[in-house]
PDB file as gemmi writes it, atoms N, CA and C in Angstrom:
CRYST1    1.000    1.000    1.000  90.00  90.00  90.00 P 1                      
ATOM      1  N   MET A   1      22.087  27.291 -63.898  1.00  0.00           N  
ATOM      2  CA  MET A   1      23.354  27.961 -64.229  1.00  0.00           C  
ATOM      3  C   MET A   1      23.386  29.353 -63.588  1.00  0.00           C  
ATOM      4  N   VAL A   2      24.453  29.630 -62.858  1.00  0.00           N  
ATOM      5  CA  VAL A   2      24.584  30.924 -62.191  1.00  0.00           C  
ATOM      6  C   VAL A   2      25.435  31.851 -63.053  1.00  0.00           C  
ATOM      7  N   THR A   3      24.880  33.011 -63.364  1.00  0.00           N  
ATOM      8  CA  THR A   3      25.617  33.964 -64.201  1.00  0.00           C  
ATOM      9  C   THR A   3      26.391  34.956 -63.342  1.00  0.00           C  
ATOM     10  N   ASN A   4      27.258  35.732 -63.982  1.00  0.00           N  
ATOM     11  CA  ASN A   4      28.051  36.731 -63.253  1.00  0.00           C  
ATOM     12  C   ASN A   4      27.145  37.802 -62.659  1.00  0.00           C  
ATOM     13  N   GLU A   5      26.052  38.116 -63.352  1.00  0.00           N  
ATOM     14  CA  GLU A   5      25.128  39.141 -62.830  1.00  0.00           C  
ATOM     15  C   GLU A   5      24.486  38.666 -61.530  1.00  0.00           C  
ATOM     16  N   THR A   6      24.131  37.372 -61.489  1.00  0.00           N  
ATOM     17  CA  THR A   6      23.519  36.825 -60.273  1.00  0.00           C  
ATOM     18  C   THR A   6      24.518  36.863 -59.118  1.00  0.00           C  
ATOM     19  N   LEU A   7      25.766  36.502 -59.405  1.00  0.00           N  
ATOM     20  CA  LEU A   7      26.793  36.530 -58.359  1.00  0.00           C  
ATOM     21  C   LEU A   7      26.997  37.953 -57.860  1.00  0.00           C  
ATOM     22  N   GLY A   8      26.959  38.914 -58.769  1.00  0.00           N  
ATOM     23  CA  GLY A   8      27.129  40.314 -58.387  1.00  0.00           C  
ATOM     24  C   GLY A   8      26.016  40.769 -57.463  1.00  0.00           C  
ATOM     25  N   LEU A   9      24.781  40.373 -57.793  1.00  0.00           N  
ATOM     26  CA  LEU A   9      23.639  40.772 -56.962  1.00  0.00           C  
ATOM     27  C   LEU A   9      23.726  40.119 -55.586  1.00  0.00           C  
ATOM     28  N   LEU A  10      24.100  38.841 -55.558  1.00  0.00           N  
ATOM     29  CA  LEU A  10      24.220  38.140 -54.281  1.00  0.00           C  
ATOM     30  C   LEU A  10      25.324  38.769 -53.433  1.00  0.00           C  
ATOM     31  N   PHE A  11      26.429  39.170 -54.092  1.00  0.00           N  
ATOM     32  CA  PHE A  11      27.544  39.784 -53.373  1.00  0.00           C  
ATOM     33  C   PHE A  11      27.123  41.113 -52.761  1.00  0.00           C  
ATOM     34  N   GLN A  12      26.416  41.934 -53.555  1.00  0.00           N  
ATOM     35  CA  GLN A  12      25.947  43.233 -53.048  1.00  0.00           C  
ATOM     36  C   GLN A  12      24.947  43.030 -51.911  1.00  0.00           C  
ATOM     37  N   PHE A  13      24.057  42.030 -52.055  1.00  0.00           N  
ATOM     38  CA  PHE A  13      23.063  41.759 -51.019  1.00  0.00           C  
ATOM     39  C   PHE A  13      23.752  41.294 -49.735  1.00  0.00           C  
ATOM     40  N   GLY A  14      24.804  40.485 -49.891  1.00  0.00           N  
ATOM     41  CA  GLY A  14      25.557  39.996 -48.732  1.00  0.00           C  
ATOM     42  C   GLY A  14      26.217  41.152 -47.993  1.00  0.00           C  
ATOM     43  N   LEU A  15      26.821  42.069 -48.757  1.00  0.00           N  
ATOM     44  CA  LEU A  15      27.471  43.231 -48.140  1.00  0.00           C  
ATOM     45  C   LEU A  15      26.445  44.084 -47.415  1.00  0.00           C  
ATOM     46  N   PHE A  16      25.248  44.216 -48.018  1.00  0.00           N  
ATOM     47  CA  PHE A  16      24.187  45.017 -47.401  1.00  0.00           C  
ATOM     48  C   PHE A  16      23.752  44.389 -46.080  1.00  0.00           C  
ATOM     49  N   LEU A  17      23.622  43.058 -46.069  1.00  0.00           N  
ATOM     50  CA  LEU A  17      23.209  42.368 -44.847  1.00  0.00           C  
ATOM     51  C   LEU A  17      24.259  42.547 -43.751  1.00  0.00           C  
ATOM     52  N   VAL A  18      25.533  42.410 -44.125  1.00  0.00           N  
ATOM     53  CA  VAL A  18      26.614  42.556 -43.143  1.00  0.00           C  
ATOM     54  C   VAL A  18      26.615  43.967 -42.559  1.00  0.00           C  
ATOM     55  N   ALA A  19      26.445  44.970 -43.428  1.00  0.00           N  
ATOM     56  CA  ALA A  19      26.432  46.361 -42.965  1.00  0.00           C  
ATOM     57  C   ALA A  19      25.233  46.607 -42.057  1.00  0.00           C  
ATOM     58  N   LEU A  20      24.081  46.049 -42.429  1.00  0.00           N  
ATOM     59  CA  LEU A  20      22.866  46.247 -41.643  1.00  0.00           C  
ATOM     60  C   LEU A  20      23.005  45.601 -40.267  1.00  0.00           C  
ATOM     61  N   ILE A  21      23.520  44.374 -40.226  1.00  0.00           N  
ATOM     62  CA  ILE A  21      23.702  43.676 -38.951  1.00  0.00           C  
ATOM     63  C   ILE A  21      24.715  44.429 -38.083  1.00  0.00           C  
ATOM     64  N   GLY A  22      25.789  44.912 -38.725  1.00  0.00           N  
ATOM     65  CA  GLY A  22      26.804  45.658 -37.977  1.00  0.00           C  
ATOM     66  C   GLY A  22      26.220  46.916 -37.357  1.00  0.00           C  
ATOM     67  N   LEU A  23      25.348  47.588 -38.112  1.00  0.00           N  
ATOM     68  CA  LEU A  23      24.728  48.812 -37.611  1.00  0.00           C  
ATOM     69  C   LEU A  23      23.810  48.506 -36.435  1.00  0.00           C  
ATOM     70  N   VAL A  24      23.030  47.438 -36.544  1.00  0.00           N  
ATOM     71  CA  VAL A  24      22.116  47.054 -35.462  1.00  0.00           C  
ATOM     72  C   VAL A  24      22.901  46.702 -34.203  1.00  0.00           C  
ATOM     73  N   VAL A  25      23.981  45.952 -34.366  1.00  0.00           N  
ATOM     74  CA  VAL A  25      24.803  45.561 -33.210  1.00  0.00           C  
ATOM     75  C   VAL A  25      25.405  46.793 -32.543  1.00  0.00           C  
ATOM     76  N   THR A  26      25.873  47.736 -33.356  1.00  0.00           N  
ATOM     77  CA  THR A  26      26.477  48.960 -32.811  1.00  0.00           C  
ATOM     78  C   THR A  26      25.446  49.771 -32.029  1.00  0.00           C  
ATOM     79  N   LEU A  27      24.249  49.917 -32.601  1.00  0.00           N  
ATOM     80  CA  LEU A  27      23.204  50.692 -31.920  1.00  0.00           C  
ATOM     81  C   LEU A  27      22.753  49.992 -30.648  1.00  0.00           C  
ATOM     82  N   THR A  28      22.710  48.661 -30.672  1.00  0.00           N  
ATOM     83  CA  THR A  28      22.269  47.904 -29.500  1.00  0.00           C  
ATOM     84  C   THR A  28      23.283  48.018 -28.370  1.00  0.00           C  
ATOM     85  N   LYS A  29      24.567  48.000 -28.709  1.00  0.00           N  
ATOM     86  CA  LYS A  29      25.604  48.062 -27.673  1.00  0.00           C  
ATOM     87  C   LYS A  29      25.680  49.440 -27.031  1.00  0.00           C  
ATOM     88  N   LYS A  30      25.274  50.477 -27.764  1.00  0.00           N  
ATOM     89  CA  LYS A  30      25.351  51.840 -27.227  1.00  0.00           C  
ATOM     90  C   LYS A  30      24.316  52.080 -26.135  1.00  0.00           C  
ATOM     91  N   LYS A  31      23.209  51.346 -26.156  1.00  0.00           N  
ATOM     92  CA  LYS A  31      22.142  51.576 -25.177  1.00  0.00           C  
ATOM     93  C   LYS A  31      22.542  51.059 -23.795  1.00  0.00           C  
TER      94      LYS A  31                                                      
END                                                                             
């Protein structure tokens, strides 16, 4: 059973991954 707290953590983790990947792509393209 998935609780709302678990969904919240997964959502925050997903946003963190997207932001991290976006930052890496931006830094890579600048070089």
